[in-house]
Amino acid sequence: MIHVRPLSSRIGAEVHGVELDGTLRPEIVAELRKALVEFKVLFFRDQTRMTPDKHLDFGRLFGTLEAHPVATADRSELMTLRRAPDVATARANFPYGEDYWHSDVSWREHPSFGSILRAVEIPPVGGDTLWADMEAAFAGLSPQMQGALRPLRAIHDFDRAFGPGLAPEDRAAMAKRFPPVEHPVVRTNPDTGAPLLYVNEIFTTRIAGMDLRESDSLLQFLYRQATKPEYQCRFSWREGSVAFWDNRTTQHYACHDTGKGVREMHRVTISGDRPY
Ligand code: SIN
């Protein structure tokens, strides 16, 4: 029996009483999935015995795993996110980092269902991650604005974030494999039917069919709405901490405030469905 302790009235819960690996009983997996849908991001402490293999096996309990087409060139389903002074992100090449609010790979026709992030090395200070509840962000708008947004669709593209850092031939191959996609601005949570905002400042490039100035203004307004502190929770990592988020209903932001510290995380990502 797991114990779930909410961190706020809207988003985030700590889960106790479970060691994460691929041998969990189906009823525990079902409980975790139910808690994930309800709280959108689950946090587990002291998972010190988790290895990369256990991490992958745990992920497979929730669906098919996928590799990140850019960030894991070796096609591995285990992605390493490392930040250290010696490998400081070259902002000239990758102008957008994880310190922009985003939903992972929204530029795919089928963006991922969820991600499981494990802290491998933690800096002495900083390096928290924040999540925002996109259902709460939509619910917080006036009925008039909600009605205006419902018919709209938006274009999502990998290129603005990842294109400048790729060799020309890789960039062209990615563009062929992942052309810009259109998703609804207001997506439906497939598990609950709840509407939620589905645009993000890294990958959404414009509202389909709108004048660019109108589109930019509306998107900036929606990005502000998406990041009201009332809709967020914040997690301070410790060695052995794990976060599991519903990538369909949340956005996240990793604080780049680790100074000279090293921060290394492993991420396993579960495939998802086409937004509707
Ligand atoms: C991510 O954006 O998937 C990584 C978040 C983090 O490193 O905290």
Tab-separated table of C-alpha atoms and ligand atoms in Angstrom:
chain	number	residue	atom	x	y	z
A	1	MET	CA	0.000	0.000	0.000
A	2	ILE	CA	1.533	3.337	-1.030
A	3	HIS	CA	1.075	6.565	0.899
A	4	VAL	CA	0.458	9.748	-1.111
A	5	ARG	CA	1.012	13.165	0.503
A	6	PRO	CA	-0.138	16.160	-1.619
A	7	LEU	CA	2.276	19.115	-1.801
A	8	SER	CA	-0.349	21.669	-2.814
A	9	SER	CA	-4.072	21.730	-3.512
A	10	ARG	CA	-3.448	21.388	-7.251
A	11	ILE	CA	-0.204	19.778	-8.309
A	12	GLY	CA	2.485	17.508	-6.887
A	13	ALA	CA	2.520	14.741	-4.293
A	14	GLU	CA	5.185	12.830	-2.409
A	15	VAL	CA	4.776	9.064	-2.508
A	16	HIS	CA	6.066	6.897	0.328
A	17	GLY	CA	6.227	3.165	0.900
A	18	VAL	CA	7.451	1.968	-2.463
A	19	GLU	CA	10.806	1.003	-3.962
A	20	LEU	CA	10.776	1.680	-7.698
A	21	ASP	CA	11.782	-1.134	-10.033
A	22	GLY	CA	10.231	-3.397	-12.669
A	23	THR	CA	8.911	-5.956	-10.190
A	24	LEU	CA	6.097	-3.865	-8.708
A	25	ARG	CA	2.747	-5.656	-8.474
A	26	PRO	CA	0.075	-4.577	-11.018
A	27	GLU	CA	-2.154	-3.139	-8.251
A	28	ILE	CA	0.698	-0.869	-7.076
A	29	VAL	CA	1.355	0.211	-10.670
A	30	ALA	CA	-2.377	1.000	-11.027
A	31	GLU	CA	-2.304	3.046	-7.789
A	32	LEU	CA	0.737	4.987	-8.992
A	33	ARG	CA	-0.882	5.675	-12.353
A	34	LYS	CA	-4.054	6.909	-10.655
A	35	ALA	CA	-1.999	9.192	-8.374
A	36	LEU	CA	-0.038	10.477	-11.388
A	37	VAL	CA	-3.227	11.450	-13.222
A	38	GLU	CA	-4.583	13.145	-10.085
A	39	PHE	CA	-1.441	14.989	-8.898
A	40	LYS	CA	0.347	15.268	-12.288
A	41	VAL	CA	3.819	14.909	-10.757
A	42	LEU	CA	4.888	12.378	-8.143
A	43	PHE	CA	8.049	12.602	-6.037
A	44	PHE	CA	9.883	9.679	-4.472
A	45	ARG	CA	12.733	10.081	-1.962
A	46	ASP	CA	15.591	7.751	-1.068
A	47	GLN	CA	15.467	5.528	-4.155
A	48	THR	CA	19.164	4.905	-3.585
A	49	ARG	CA	19.084	1.355	-4.929
A	50	MET	CA	17.732	2.397	-8.308
A	51	THR	CA	20.139	1.558	-11.145
A	52	PRO	CA	19.804	2.558	-14.821
A	53	ASP	CA	18.321	-0.893	-15.544
A	54	LYS	CA	15.803	-0.639	-12.698
A	55	HIS	CA	14.928	2.850	-13.896
A	56	LEU	CA	14.218	1.522	-17.413
A	57	ASP	CA	12.281	-1.482	-16.070
A	58	PHE	CA	10.159	0.775	-13.849
A	59	GLY	CA	9.360	3.016	-16.853
A	60	ARG	CA	8.279	0.020	-18.953
A	61	LEU	CA	5.537	-0.727	-16.419
A	62	PHE	CA	3.767	2.406	-17.735
A	63	GLY	CA	4.192	2.002	-21.496
A	64	THR	CA	6.662	1.901	-24.350
A	65	LEU	CA	9.876	3.840	-23.802
A	66	GLU	CA	11.287	6.238	-26.377
A	67	ALA	CA	14.690	7.763	-27.056
A	68	HIS	CA	15.053	11.519	-27.516
A	69	PRO	CA	15.853	12.068	-31.228
A	70	VAL	CA	18.347	14.895	-30.534
A	71	ALA	CA	19.562	14.573	-26.952
A	72	THR	CA	20.383	10.858	-27.094
A	73	ALA	CA	22.333	10.375	-30.271
A	74	ASP	CA	23.058	6.740	-29.354
A	75	ARG	CA	19.278	6.068	-29.360
A	76	SER	CA	19.452	5.014	-25.728
A	77	GLU	CA	16.143	5.117	-23.848
A	78	LEU	CA	18.080	6.430	-20.844
A	79	MET	CA	18.889	10.101	-21.363
A	80	THR	CA	21.600	11.850	-19.352
A	81	LEU	CA	21.138	15.531	-18.530
A	82	ARG	CA	24.388	16.878	-17.135
A	83	ARG	CA	25.186	20.423	-16.153
A	84	ALA	CA	28.689	21.327	-15.026
A	85	PRO	CA	31.016	24.292	-15.521
A	86	ASP	CA	33.136	22.212	-17.936
A	87	VAL	CA	30.175	21.352	-20.158
A	88	ALA	CA	28.259	24.605	-19.737
A	89	THR	CA	25.380	24.773	-22.209
A	90	ALA	CA	26.497	26.721	-25.253
A	91	ARG	CA	23.629	29.158	-25.466
A	92	ALA	CA	24.830	30.251	-28.869
A	93	ASN	CA	24.055	26.760	-30.185
A	94	PHE	CA	21.077	25.871	-28.032
A	95	PRO	CA	19.337	29.175	-27.315
A	96	TYR	CA	16.577	27.429	-25.349
A	97	GLY	CA	17.457	25.214	-22.387
A	98	GLU	CA	15.490	23.410	-19.695
A	99	ASP	CA	15.292	26.780	-17.934
A	100	TYR	CA	12.387	27.689	-20.193
A	101	TRP	CA	8.918	26.366	-19.394
A	102	HIS	CA	8.137	23.443	-21.654
A	103	SER	CA	6.345	20.188	-22.193
A	104	ASP	CA	8.781	17.590	-23.522
A	105	VAL	CA	8.858	16.956	-27.295
A	106	SER	CA	5.551	18.733	-27.996
A	107	TRP	CA	6.945	18.967	-31.546
A	108	ARG	CA	6.286	15.274	-32.084
A	109	GLU	CA	3.012	14.108	-33.604
A	110	HIS	CA	2.725	11.881	-30.530
A	111	PRO	CA	4.406	13.781	-27.651
A	112	SER	CA	5.476	11.683	-24.677
A	113	PHE	CA	3.017	10.583	-21.989
A	114	GLY	CA	5.413	10.974	-19.099
A	115	SER	CA	8.989	11.201	-17.905
A	116	ILE	CA	10.791	9.731	-14.919
A	117	LEU	CA	13.786	11.748	-13.762
A	118	ARG	CA	16.341	10.439	-11.269
A	119	ALA	CA	18.960	12.535	-9.474
A	120	VAL	CA	22.364	10.956	-10.037
A	121	GLU	CA	24.582	13.824	-8.835
A	122	ILE	CA	23.293	16.840	-6.948
A	123	PRO	CA	25.048	20.228	-6.666
A	124	PRO	CA	25.684	21.711	-3.189
A	125	VAL	CA	23.063	24.394	-3.860
A	126	GLY	CA	20.395	25.107	-6.482
A	127	GLY	CA	19.090	22.938	-9.303
A	128	ASP	CA	15.428	22.690	-8.250
A	129	THR	CA	12.767	21.809	-10.823
A	130	LEU	CA	9.306	23.405	-11.015
A	131	TRP	CA	6.141	21.974	-12.575
A	132	ALA	CA	2.992	23.835	-13.606
A	133	ASP	CA	-0.526	22.424	-13.863
A	134	MET	CA	-1.949	23.212	-17.306
A	135	GLU	CA	-5.509	22.247	-16.327
A	136	ALA	CA	-5.424	24.824	-13.520
A	137	ALA	CA	-3.954	27.383	-15.925
A	138	PHE	CA	-6.878	26.858	-18.327
A	139	ALA	CA	-9.474	26.761	-15.548
A	140	GLY	CA	-8.125	30.110	-14.270
A	141	LEU	CA	-9.123	31.924	-17.482
A	142	SER	CA	-12.454	33.661	-17.974
A	143	PRO	CA	-15.190	31.694	-19.803
A	144	GLN	CA	-14.898	34.219	-22.654
A	145	MET	CA	-11.176	33.584	-23.090
A	146	GLN	CA	-11.660	29.816	-22.725
A	147	GLY	CA	-14.271	29.905	-25.498
A	148	ALA	CA	-12.012	31.944	-27.788
A	149	LEU	CA	-9.103	29.529	-27.296
A	150	ARG	CA	-10.984	26.247	-27.772
A	151	PRO	CA	-11.102	26.249	-31.611
A	152	LEU	CA	-7.462	27.353	-32.017
A	153	ARG	CA	-4.534	25.207	-33.080
A	154	ALA	CA	-0.821	25.936	-32.722
A	155	ILE	CA	2.331	24.943	-34.582
A	156	HIS	CA	5.096	23.144	-32.638
A	157	ASP	CA	8.588	22.734	-34.082
A	158	PHE	CA	11.865	21.236	-32.809
A	159	ASP	CA	13.967	23.553	-34.942
A	160	ARG	CA	14.007	26.797	-32.959
A	161	ALA	CA	15.419	25.014	-29.901
A	162	PHE	CA	17.543	22.266	-31.403
A	163	GLY	CA	18.178	23.262	-35.038
A	164	PRO	CA	21.000	25.783	-34.433
A	165	GLY	CA	23.026	23.160	-32.534
A	166	LEU	CA	22.823	20.507	-35.262
A	167	ALA	CA	25.081	19.941	-38.258
A	168	PRO	CA	23.275	21.067	-41.452
A	169	GLU	CA	22.751	17.489	-42.680
A	170	ASP	CA	21.380	16.345	-39.275
A	171	ARG	CA	19.114	19.395	-39.123
A	172	ALA	CA	17.737	18.609	-42.585
A	173	ALA	CA	17.212	14.936	-41.634
A	174	MET	CA	15.393	15.946	-38.430
A	175	ALA	CA	13.184	18.375	-40.378
A	176	LYS	CA	12.240	15.554	-42.735
A	177	ARG	CA	11.531	13.134	-39.908
A	178	PHE	CA	9.806	15.682	-37.652
A	179	PRO	CA	8.134	18.398	-39.736
A	180	PRO	CA	6.261	21.087	-37.761
A	181	VAL	CA	3.041	19.691	-36.254
A	182	GLU	CA	-0.266	21.290	-35.336
A	183	HIS	CA	-1.820	20.533	-31.948
A	184	PRO	CA	-4.921	22.007	-30.289
A	185	VAL	CA	-4.231	25.043	-28.071
A	186	VAL	CA	-6.688	23.492	-25.609
A	187	ARG	CA	-5.953	19.800	-25.234
A	188	THR	CA	-8.152	17.183	-23.544
A	189	ASN	CA	-6.798	15.038	-20.722
A	190	PRO	CA	-7.519	11.547	-22.142
A	191	ASP	CA	-7.921	10.099	-18.630
A	192	THR	CA	-10.363	12.647	-17.206
A	193	GLY	CA	-11.764	14.641	-20.143
A	194	ALA	CA	-10.516	17.890	-18.530
A	195	PRO	CA	-9.419	20.707	-20.885
A	196	LEU	CA	-5.896	22.093	-20.496
A	197	LEU	CA	-3.591	24.657	-22.092
A	198	TYR	CA	-1.143	23.104	-24.513
A	199	VAL	CA	1.328	25.741	-25.742
A	200	ASN	CA	4.870	26.252	-24.442
A	201	GLU	CA	7.542	28.882	-24.891
A	202	ILE	CA	10.240	26.612	-26.340
A	203	PHE	CA	8.476	24.611	-29.004
A	204	THR	CA	5.270	26.473	-29.946
A	205	THR	CA	6.094	28.806	-32.803
A	206	ARG	CA	2.707	30.339	-33.646
A	207	ILE	CA	-1.053	30.028	-33.560
A	208	ALA	CA	-2.161	28.524	-36.872
A	209	GLY	CA	-3.826	30.946	-39.266
A	210	MET	CA	-3.238	34.051	-37.129
A	211	ASP	CA	-1.343	37.191	-37.990
A	212	LEU	CA	2.128	36.845	-36.436
A	213	ARG	CA	1.713	39.873	-34.139
A	214	GLU	CA	-1.633	38.599	-32.866
A	215	SER	CA	-0.177	35.153	-32.415
A	216	ASP	CA	2.891	36.447	-30.512
A	217	SER	CA	0.760	38.568	-28.172
A	218	LEU	CA	-1.674	35.763	-27.441
A	219	LEU	CA	1.116	33.238	-26.835
A	220	GLN	CA	2.940	35.610	-24.473
A	221	PHE	CA	-0.293	36.046	-22.513
A	222	LEU	CA	-0.815	32.264	-22.335
A	223	TYR	CA	2.793	31.640	-21.242
A	224	ARG	CA	2.296	34.130	-18.386
A	225	GLN	CA	-0.948	32.431	-17.433
A	226	ALA	CA	0.775	29.025	-17.471
A	227	THR	CA	3.376	30.076	-14.934
A	228	LYS	CA	1.342	31.680	-12.129
A	229	PRO	CA	2.865	30.463	-8.831
A	230	GLU	CA	-0.583	29.256	-7.702
A	231	TYR	CA	-0.481	26.575	-10.387
A	232	GLN	CA	3.005	25.336	-9.533
A	233	CYS	CA	5.005	23.114	-7.251
A	234	ARG	CA	8.765	23.111	-6.736
A	235	PHE	CA	11.032	20.206	-5.877
A	236	SER	CA	14.489	20.322	-4.257
A	237	TRP	CA	16.468	17.279	-5.283
A	238	ARG	CA	18.452	15.031	-2.964
A	239	GLU	CA	20.546	12.035	-3.853
A	240	GLY	CA	18.125	9.197	-4.645
A	241	SER	CA	15.181	11.477	-5.470
A	242	VAL	CA	12.943	10.573	-8.403
A	243	ALA	CA	10.204	12.637	-10.086
A	244	PHE	CA	7.568	11.129	-12.387
A	245	TRP	CA	5.469	13.654	-14.311
A	246	ASP	CA	2.493	13.529	-16.621
A	247	ASN	CA	3.908	15.334	-19.633
A	248	ARG	CA	0.459	15.731	-21.194
A	249	THR	CA	-0.935	17.951	-18.433
A	250	THR	CA	2.106	19.820	-17.097
A	251	GLN	CA	5.036	21.987	-18.078
A	252	HIS	CA	8.336	22.068	-16.221
A	253	TYR	CA	11.322	24.351	-15.676
A	254	ALA	CA	14.776	23.378	-14.396
A	255	CYS	CA	16.517	26.199	-12.480
A	256	HIS	CA	19.956	26.996	-13.868
A	257	ASP	CA	21.264	28.283	-10.538
A	258	THR	CA	23.832	25.614	-9.662
A	259	GLY	CA	26.903	27.854	-9.976
A	260	LYS	CA	30.028	25.720	-10.199
A	261	GLY	CA	28.176	22.635	-8.961
A	262	VAL	CA	27.637	19.507	-11.010
A	263	ARG	CA	24.094	18.287	-11.614
A	264	GLU	CA	23.482	15.001	-13.380
A	265	MET	CA	20.103	13.455	-13.982
A	266	HIS	CA	18.872	10.376	-15.827
A	267	ARG	CA	15.569	10.546	-17.665
A	268	VAL	CA	13.385	7.751	-18.996
A	269	THR	CA	10.517	8.830	-21.262
A	270	ILE	CA	7.272	6.991	-21.991
A	271	SER	CA	5.571	7.321	-25.401
A	272	GLY	CA	2.231	9.101	-25.653
A	273	ASP	CA	-0.778	9.651	-27.906
A	274	ARG	CA	-1.723	12.352	-30.368
A	275	PRO	CA	-3.227	15.349	-28.489
A	276	TYR	CA	-6.912	16.101	-29.181
B	1	SIN	C1	13.801	18.201	-18.406
B	1	SIN	O1	13.552	19.315	-18.873
B	1	SIN	O2	13.293	17.175	-18.845
B	1	SIN	C2	14.767	18.062	-17.256
B	1	SIN	C3	14.314	18.725	-16.011
B	1	SIN	C4	15.424	18.803	-14.982
B	1	SIN	O3	16.593	18.565	-15.325
B	1	SIN	O4	15.120	19.102	-13.833
